[in-house]
PDB file of N, CA and C in Angstrom:
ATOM      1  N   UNK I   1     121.214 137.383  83.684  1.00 66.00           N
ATOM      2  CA  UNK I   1     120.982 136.585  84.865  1.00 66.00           C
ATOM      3  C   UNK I   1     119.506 136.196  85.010  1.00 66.00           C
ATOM      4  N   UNK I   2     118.736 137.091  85.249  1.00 67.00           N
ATOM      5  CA  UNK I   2     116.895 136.533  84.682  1.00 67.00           C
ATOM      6  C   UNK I   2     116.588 135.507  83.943  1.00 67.00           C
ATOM      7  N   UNK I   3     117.338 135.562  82.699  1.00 64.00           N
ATOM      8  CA  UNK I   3     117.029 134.334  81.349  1.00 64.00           C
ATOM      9  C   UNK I   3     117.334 133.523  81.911  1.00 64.00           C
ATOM     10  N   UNK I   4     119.040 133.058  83.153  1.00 66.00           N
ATOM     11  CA  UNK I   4     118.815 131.603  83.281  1.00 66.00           C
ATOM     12  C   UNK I   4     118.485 131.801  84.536  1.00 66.00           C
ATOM     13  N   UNK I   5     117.979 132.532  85.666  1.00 53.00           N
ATOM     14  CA  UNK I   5     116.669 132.547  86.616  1.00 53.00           C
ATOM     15  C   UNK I   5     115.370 131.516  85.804  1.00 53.00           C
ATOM     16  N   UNK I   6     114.947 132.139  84.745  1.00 65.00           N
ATOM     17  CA  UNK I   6     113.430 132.128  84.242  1.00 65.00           C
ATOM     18  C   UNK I   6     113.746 130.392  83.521  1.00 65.00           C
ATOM     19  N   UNK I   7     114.771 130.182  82.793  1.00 61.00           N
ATOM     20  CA  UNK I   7     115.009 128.864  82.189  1.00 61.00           C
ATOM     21  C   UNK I   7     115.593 127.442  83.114  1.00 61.00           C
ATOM     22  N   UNK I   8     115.807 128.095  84.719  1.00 58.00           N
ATOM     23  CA  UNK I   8     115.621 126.907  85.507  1.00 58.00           C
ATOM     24  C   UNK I   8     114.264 126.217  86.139  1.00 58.00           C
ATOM     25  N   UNK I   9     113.756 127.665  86.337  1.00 65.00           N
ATOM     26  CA  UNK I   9     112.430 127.474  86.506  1.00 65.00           C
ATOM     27  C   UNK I   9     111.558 126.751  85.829  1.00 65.00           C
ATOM     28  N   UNK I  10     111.916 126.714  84.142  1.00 66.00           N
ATOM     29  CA  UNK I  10     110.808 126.011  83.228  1.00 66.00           C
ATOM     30  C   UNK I  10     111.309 124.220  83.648  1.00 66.00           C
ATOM     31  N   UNK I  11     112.853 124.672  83.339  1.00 68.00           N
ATOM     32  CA  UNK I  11     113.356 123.311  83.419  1.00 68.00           C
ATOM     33  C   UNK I  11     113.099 122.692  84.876  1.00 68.00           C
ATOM     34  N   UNK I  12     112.999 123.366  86.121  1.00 64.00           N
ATOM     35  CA  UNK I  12     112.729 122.503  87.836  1.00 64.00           C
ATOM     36  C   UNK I  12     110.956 122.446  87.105  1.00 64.00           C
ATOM     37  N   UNK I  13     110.002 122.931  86.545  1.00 62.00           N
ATOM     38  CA  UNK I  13     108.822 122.740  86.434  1.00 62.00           C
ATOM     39  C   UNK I  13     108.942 121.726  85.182  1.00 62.00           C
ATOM     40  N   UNK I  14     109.500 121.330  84.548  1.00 57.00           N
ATOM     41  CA  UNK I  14     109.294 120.126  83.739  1.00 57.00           C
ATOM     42  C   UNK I  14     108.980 119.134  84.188  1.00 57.00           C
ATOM     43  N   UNK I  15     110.787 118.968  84.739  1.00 53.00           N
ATOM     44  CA  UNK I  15     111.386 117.614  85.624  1.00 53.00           C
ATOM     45  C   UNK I  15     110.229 117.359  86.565  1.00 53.00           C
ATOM     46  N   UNK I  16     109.625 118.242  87.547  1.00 56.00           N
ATOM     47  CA  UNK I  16     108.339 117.738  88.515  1.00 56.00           C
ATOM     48  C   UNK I  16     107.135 117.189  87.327  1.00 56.00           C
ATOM     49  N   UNK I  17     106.871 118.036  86.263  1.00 55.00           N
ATOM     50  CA  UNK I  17     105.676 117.634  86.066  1.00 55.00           C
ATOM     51  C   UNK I  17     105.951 116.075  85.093  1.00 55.00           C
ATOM     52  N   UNK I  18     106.942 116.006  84.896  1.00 52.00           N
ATOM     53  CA  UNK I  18     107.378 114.474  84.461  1.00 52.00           C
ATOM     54  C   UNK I  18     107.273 112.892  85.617  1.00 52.00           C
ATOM     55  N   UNK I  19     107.887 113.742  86.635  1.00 49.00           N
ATOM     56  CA  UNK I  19     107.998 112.796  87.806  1.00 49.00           C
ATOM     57  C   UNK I  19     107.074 112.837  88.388  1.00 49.00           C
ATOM     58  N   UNK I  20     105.707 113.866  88.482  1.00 52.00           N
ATOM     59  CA  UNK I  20     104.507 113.324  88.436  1.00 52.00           C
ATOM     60  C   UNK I  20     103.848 111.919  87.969  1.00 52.00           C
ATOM     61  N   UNK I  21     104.122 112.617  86.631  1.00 51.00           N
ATOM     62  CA  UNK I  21     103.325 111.854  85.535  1.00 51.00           C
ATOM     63  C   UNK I  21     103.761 110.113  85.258  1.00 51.00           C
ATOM     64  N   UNK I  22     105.477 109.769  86.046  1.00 49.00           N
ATOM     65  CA  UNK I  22     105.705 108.942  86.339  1.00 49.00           C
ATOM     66  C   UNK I  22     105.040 108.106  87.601  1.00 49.00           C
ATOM     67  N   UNK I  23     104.929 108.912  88.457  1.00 47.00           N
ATOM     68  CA  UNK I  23     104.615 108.173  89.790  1.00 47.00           C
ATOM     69  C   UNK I  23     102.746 107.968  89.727  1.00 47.00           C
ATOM     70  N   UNK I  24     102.816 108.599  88.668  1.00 48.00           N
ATOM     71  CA  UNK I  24     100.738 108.252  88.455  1.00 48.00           C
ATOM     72  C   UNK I  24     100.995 106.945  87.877  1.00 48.00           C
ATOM     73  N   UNK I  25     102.025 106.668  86.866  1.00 50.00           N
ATOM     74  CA  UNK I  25     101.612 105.204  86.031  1.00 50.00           C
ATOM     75  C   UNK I  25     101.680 103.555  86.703  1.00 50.00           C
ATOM     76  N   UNK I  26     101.299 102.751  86.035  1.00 55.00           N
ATOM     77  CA  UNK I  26     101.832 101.823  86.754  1.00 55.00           C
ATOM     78  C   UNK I  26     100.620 101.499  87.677  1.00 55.00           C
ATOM     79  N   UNK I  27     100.875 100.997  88.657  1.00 60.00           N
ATOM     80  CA  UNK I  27     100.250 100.102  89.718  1.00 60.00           C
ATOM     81  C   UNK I  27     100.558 100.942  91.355  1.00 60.00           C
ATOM     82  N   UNK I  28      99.986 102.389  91.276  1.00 59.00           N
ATOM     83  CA  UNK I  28     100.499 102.926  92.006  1.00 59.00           C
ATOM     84  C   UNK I  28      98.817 102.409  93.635  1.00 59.00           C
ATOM     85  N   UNK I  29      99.428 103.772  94.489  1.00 55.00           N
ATOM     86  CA  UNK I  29      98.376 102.856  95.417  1.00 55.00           C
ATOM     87  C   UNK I  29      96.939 103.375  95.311  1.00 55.00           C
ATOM     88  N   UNK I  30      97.502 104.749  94.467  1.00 55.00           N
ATOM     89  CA  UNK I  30      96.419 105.527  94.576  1.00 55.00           C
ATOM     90  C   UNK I  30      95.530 105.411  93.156  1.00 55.00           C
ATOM     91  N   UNK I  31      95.917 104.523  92.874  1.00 56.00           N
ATOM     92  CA  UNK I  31      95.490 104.145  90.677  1.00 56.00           C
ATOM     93  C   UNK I  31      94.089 102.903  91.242  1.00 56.00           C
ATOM     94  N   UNK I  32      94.996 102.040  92.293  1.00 63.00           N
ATOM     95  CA  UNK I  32      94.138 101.023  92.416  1.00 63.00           C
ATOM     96  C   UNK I  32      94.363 100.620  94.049  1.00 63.00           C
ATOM     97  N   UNK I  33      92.766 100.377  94.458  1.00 78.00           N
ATOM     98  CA  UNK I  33      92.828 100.546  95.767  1.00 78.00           C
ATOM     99  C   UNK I  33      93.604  98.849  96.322  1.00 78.00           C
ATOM    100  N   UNK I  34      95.133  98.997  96.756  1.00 81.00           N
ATOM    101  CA  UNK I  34      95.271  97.050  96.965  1.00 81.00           C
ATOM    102  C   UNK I  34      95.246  96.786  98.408  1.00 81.00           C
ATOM    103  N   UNK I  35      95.013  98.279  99.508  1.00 83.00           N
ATOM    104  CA  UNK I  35      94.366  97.661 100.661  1.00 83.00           C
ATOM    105  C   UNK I  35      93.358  97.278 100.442  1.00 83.00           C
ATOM    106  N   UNK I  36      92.079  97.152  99.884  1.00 85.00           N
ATOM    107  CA  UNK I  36      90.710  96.460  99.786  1.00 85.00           C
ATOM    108  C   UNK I  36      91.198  94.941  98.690  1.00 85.00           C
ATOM    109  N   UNK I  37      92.187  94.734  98.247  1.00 86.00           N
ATOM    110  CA  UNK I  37      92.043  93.790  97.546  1.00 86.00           C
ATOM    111  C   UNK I  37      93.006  92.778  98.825  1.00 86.00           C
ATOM    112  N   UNK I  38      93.915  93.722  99.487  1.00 88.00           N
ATOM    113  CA  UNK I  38      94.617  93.058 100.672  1.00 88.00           C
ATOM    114  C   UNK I  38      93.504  92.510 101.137  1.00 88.00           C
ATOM    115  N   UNK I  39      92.178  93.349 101.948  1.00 90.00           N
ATOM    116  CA  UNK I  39      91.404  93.124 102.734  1.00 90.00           C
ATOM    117  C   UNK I  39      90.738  91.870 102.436  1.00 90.00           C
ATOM    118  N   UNK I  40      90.046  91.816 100.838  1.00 91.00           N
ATOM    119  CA  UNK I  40      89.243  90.886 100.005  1.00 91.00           C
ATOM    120  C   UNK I  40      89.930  89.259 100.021  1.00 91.00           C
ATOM    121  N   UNK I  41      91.062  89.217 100.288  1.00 91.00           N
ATOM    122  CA  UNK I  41      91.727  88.338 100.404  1.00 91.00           C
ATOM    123  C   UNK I  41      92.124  87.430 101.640  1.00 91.00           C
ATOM    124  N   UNK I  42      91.185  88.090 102.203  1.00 92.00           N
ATOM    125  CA  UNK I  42      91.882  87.758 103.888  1.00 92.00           C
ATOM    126  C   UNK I  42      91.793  87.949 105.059  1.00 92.00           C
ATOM    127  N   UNK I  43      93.128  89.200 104.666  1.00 92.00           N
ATOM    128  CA  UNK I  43      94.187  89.522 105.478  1.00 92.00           C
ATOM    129  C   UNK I  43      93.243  90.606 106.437  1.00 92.00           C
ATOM    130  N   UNK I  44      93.607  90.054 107.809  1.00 92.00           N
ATOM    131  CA  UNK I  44      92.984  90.919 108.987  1.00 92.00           C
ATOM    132  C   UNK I  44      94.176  91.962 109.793  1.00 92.00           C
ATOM    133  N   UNK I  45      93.914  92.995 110.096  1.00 90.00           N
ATOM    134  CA  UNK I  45      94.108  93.917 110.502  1.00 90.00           C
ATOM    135  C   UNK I  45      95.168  92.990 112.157  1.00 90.00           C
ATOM    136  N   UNK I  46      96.149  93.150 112.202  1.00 91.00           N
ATOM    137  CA  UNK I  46      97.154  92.939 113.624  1.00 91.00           C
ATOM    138  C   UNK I  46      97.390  91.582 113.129  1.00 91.00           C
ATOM    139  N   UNK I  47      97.799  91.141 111.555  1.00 92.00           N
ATOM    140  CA  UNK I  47      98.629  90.197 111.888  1.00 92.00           C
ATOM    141  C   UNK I  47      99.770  90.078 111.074  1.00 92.00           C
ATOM    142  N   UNK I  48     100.396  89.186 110.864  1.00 90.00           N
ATOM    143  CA  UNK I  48     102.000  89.223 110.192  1.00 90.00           C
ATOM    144  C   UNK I  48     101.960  89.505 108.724  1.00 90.00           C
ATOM    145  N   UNK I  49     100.505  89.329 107.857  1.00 90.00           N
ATOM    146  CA  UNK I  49     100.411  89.732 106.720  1.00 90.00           C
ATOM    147  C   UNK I  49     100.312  90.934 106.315  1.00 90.00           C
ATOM    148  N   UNK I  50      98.895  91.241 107.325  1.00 90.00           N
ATOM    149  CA  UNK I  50      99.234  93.073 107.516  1.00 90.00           C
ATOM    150  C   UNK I  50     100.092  93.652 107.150  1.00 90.00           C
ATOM    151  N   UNK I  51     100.919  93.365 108.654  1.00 90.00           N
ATOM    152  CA  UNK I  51     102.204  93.795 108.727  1.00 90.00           C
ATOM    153  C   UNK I  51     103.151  93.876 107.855  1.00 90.00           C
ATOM    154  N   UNK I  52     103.155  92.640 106.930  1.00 90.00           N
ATOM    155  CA  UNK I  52     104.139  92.712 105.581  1.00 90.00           C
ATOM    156  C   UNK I  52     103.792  93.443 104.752  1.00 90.00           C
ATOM    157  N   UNK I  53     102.144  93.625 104.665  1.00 89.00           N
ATOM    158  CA  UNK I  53     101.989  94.549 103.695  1.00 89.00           C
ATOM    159  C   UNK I  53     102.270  95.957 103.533  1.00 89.00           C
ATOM    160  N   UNK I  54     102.126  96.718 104.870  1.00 87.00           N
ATOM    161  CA  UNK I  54     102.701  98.024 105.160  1.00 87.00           C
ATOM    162  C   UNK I  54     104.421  98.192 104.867  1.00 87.00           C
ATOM    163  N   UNK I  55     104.878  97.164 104.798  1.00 88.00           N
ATOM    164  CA  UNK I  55     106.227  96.782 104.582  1.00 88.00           C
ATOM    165  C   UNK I  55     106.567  97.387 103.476  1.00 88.00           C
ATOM    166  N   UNK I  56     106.344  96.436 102.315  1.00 88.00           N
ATOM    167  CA  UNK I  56     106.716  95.829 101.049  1.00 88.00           C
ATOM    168  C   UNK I  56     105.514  96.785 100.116  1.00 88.00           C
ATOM    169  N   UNK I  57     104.414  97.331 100.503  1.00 88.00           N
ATOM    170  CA  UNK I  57     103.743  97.958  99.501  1.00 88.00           C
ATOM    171  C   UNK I  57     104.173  99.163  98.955  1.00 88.00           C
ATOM    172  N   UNK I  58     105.191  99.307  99.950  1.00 86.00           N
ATOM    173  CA  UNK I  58     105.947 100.845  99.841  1.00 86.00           C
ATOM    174  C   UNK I  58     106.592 100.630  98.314  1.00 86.00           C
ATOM    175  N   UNK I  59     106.845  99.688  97.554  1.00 88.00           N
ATOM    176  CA  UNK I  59     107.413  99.875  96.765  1.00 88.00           C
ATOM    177  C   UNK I  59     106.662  99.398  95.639  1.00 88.00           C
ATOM    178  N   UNK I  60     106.841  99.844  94.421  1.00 86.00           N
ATOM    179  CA  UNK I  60     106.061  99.489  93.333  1.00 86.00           C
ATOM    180  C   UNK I  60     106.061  98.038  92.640  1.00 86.00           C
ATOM    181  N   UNK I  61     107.158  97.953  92.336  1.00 89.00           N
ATOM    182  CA  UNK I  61     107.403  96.550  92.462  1.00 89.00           C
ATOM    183  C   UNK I  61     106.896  95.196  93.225  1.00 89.00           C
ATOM    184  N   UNK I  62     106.492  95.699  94.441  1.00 90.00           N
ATOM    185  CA  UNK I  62     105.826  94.583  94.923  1.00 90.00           C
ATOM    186  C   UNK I  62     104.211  94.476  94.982  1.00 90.00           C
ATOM    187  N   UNK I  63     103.742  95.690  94.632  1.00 88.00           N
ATOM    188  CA  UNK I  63     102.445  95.795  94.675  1.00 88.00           C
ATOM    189  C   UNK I  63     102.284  95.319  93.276  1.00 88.00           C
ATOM    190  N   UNK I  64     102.878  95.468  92.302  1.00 88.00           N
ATOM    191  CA  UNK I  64     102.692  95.256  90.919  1.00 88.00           C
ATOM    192  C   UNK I  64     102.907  93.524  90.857  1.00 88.00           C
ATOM    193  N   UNK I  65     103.654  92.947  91.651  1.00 90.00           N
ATOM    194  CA  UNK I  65     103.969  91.348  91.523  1.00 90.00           C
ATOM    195  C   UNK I  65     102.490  90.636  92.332  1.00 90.00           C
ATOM    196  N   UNK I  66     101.983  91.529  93.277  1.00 91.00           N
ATOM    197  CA  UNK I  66     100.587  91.248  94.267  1.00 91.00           C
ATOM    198  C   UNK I  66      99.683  91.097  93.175  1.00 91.00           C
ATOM    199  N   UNK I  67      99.862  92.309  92.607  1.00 89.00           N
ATOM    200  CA  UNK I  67      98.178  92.592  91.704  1.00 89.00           C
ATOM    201  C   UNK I  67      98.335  91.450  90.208  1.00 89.00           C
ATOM    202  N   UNK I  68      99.895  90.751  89.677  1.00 91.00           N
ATOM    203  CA  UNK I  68      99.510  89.632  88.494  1.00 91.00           C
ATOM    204  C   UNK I  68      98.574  88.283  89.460  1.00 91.00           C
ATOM    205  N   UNK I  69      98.898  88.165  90.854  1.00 92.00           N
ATOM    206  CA  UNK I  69      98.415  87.044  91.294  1.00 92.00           C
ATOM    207  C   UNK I  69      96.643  87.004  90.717  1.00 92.00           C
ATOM    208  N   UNK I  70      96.313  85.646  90.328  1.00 92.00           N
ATOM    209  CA  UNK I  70      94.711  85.911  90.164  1.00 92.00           C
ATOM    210  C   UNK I  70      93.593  85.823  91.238  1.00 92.00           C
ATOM    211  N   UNK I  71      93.798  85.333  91.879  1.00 94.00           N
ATOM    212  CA  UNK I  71      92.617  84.723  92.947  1.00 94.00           C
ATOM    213  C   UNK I  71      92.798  85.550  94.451  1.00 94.00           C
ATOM    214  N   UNK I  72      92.120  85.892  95.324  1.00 93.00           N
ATOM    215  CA  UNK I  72      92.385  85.982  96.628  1.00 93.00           C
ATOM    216  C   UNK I  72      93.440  85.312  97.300  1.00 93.00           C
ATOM    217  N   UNK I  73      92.842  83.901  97.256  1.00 94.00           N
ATOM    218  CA  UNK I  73      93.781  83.046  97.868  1.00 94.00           C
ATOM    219  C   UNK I  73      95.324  83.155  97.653  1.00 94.00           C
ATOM    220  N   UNK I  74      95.379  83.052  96.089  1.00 94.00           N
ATOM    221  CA  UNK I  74      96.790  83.228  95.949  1.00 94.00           C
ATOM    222  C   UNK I  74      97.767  84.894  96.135  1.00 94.00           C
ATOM    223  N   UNK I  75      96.607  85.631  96.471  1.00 93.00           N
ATOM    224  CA  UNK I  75      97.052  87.058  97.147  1.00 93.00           C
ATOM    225  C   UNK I  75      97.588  86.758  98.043  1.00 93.00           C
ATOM    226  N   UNK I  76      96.483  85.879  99.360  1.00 94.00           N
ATOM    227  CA  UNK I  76      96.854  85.900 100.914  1.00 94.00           C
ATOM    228  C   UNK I  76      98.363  84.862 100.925  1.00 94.00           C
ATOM    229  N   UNK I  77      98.622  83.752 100.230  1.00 95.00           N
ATOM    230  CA  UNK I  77      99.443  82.566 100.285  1.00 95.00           C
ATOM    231  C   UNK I  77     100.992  83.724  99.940  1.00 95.00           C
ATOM    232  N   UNK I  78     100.738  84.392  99.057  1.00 94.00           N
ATOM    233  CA  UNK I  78     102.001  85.287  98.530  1.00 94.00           C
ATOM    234  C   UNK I  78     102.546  85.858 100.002  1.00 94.00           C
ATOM    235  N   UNK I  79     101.107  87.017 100.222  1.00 93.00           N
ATOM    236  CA  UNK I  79     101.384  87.293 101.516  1.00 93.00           C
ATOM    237  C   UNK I  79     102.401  86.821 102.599  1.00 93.00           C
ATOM    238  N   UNK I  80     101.885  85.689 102.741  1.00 93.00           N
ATOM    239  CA  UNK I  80     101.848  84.256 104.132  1.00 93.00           C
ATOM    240  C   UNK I  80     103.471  84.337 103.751  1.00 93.00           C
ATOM    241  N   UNK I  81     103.874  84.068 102.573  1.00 94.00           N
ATOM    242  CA  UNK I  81     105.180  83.664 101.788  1.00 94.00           C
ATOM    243  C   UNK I  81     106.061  84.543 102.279  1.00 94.00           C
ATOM    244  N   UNK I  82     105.818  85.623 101.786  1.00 92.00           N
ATOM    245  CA  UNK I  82     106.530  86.799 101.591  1.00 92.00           C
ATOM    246  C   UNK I  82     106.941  87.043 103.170  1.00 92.00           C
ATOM    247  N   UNK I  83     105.645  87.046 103.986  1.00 92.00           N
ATOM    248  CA  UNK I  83     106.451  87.267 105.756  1.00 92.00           C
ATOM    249  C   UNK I  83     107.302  86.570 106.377  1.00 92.00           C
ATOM    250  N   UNK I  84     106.969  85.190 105.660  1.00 92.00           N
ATOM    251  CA  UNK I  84     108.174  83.832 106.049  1.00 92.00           C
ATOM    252  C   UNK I  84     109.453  84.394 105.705  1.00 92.00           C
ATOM    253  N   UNK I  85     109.493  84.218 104.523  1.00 92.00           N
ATOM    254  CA  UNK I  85     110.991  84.813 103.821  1.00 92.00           C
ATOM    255  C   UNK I  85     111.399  86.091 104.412  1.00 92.00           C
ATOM    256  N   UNK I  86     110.530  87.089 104.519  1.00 89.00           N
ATOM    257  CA  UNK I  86     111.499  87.972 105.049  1.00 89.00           C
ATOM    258  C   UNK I  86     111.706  87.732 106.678  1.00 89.00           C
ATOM    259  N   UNK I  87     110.673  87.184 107.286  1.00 87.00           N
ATOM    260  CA  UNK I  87     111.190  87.233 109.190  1.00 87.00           C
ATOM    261  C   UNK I  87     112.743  85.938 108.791  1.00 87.00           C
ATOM    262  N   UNK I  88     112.229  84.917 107.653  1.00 86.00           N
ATOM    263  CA  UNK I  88     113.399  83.852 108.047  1.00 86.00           C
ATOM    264  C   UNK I  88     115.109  84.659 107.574  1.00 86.00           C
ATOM    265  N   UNK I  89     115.034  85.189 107.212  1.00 76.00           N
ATOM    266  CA  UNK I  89     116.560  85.933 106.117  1.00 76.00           C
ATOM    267  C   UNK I  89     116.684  87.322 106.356  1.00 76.00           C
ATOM    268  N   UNK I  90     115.597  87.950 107.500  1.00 68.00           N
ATOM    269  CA  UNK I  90     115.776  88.833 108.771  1.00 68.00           C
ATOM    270  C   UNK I  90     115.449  89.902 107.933  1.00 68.00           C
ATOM    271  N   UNK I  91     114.976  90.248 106.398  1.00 60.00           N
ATOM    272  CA  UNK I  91     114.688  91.127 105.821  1.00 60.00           C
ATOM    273  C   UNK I  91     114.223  92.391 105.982  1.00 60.00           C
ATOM    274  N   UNK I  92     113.005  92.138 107.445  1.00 51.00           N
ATOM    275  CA  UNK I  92     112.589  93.049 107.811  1.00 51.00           C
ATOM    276  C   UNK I  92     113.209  94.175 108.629  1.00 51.00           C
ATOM    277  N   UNK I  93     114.628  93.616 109.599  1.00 53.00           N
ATOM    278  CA  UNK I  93     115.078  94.695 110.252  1.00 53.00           C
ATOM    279  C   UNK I  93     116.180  95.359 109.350  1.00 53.00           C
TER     280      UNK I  93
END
């Protein structure tokens, strides 16, 4: 009973240190700062872009589609986009 005590243990300490090592890669929030590139772009604090951004950054995927844009501008316009579409097709509630 110990051996598979001691061999779940290695195996629950794998699986975490894998799903670590997953959630480091990529375009995470903490790899690259994209509130200051939000900020650099714009976007002021109490308005609908903001707001989308606290949204939608939650997921990797969208921070990763933010960060191919090249320019500021076309950061904030994505932004602008992205709040349309979701207030128009109610996404947000």
């Amino acid at each position: 009973m110990s051996k598979i005590v001691e061999m779940n243990m290695r195996t629950t300490a794998s699986c975490e240190s894998i799903a670590r090592k997953e959630d480091k890669s990529g375009c995470s929030i903490q790899d690259v700062d994209v509130i200051a590139l939000v900020k650099d772009c714009g976007v002021a604090p109490n308005t609908n872009e903001h707001f989308i951004v606290s949204l939608v950054f939650t997921k990797r995927a969208e921070r990763e589609m933010f960060m191919t844009l090249d320019t500021p501008n076309e950061k904030f316009e994505w932004l602008k986009r992205k709040h349309e579409w979701m207030t128009r097709n109610d996404v947000a509630n």
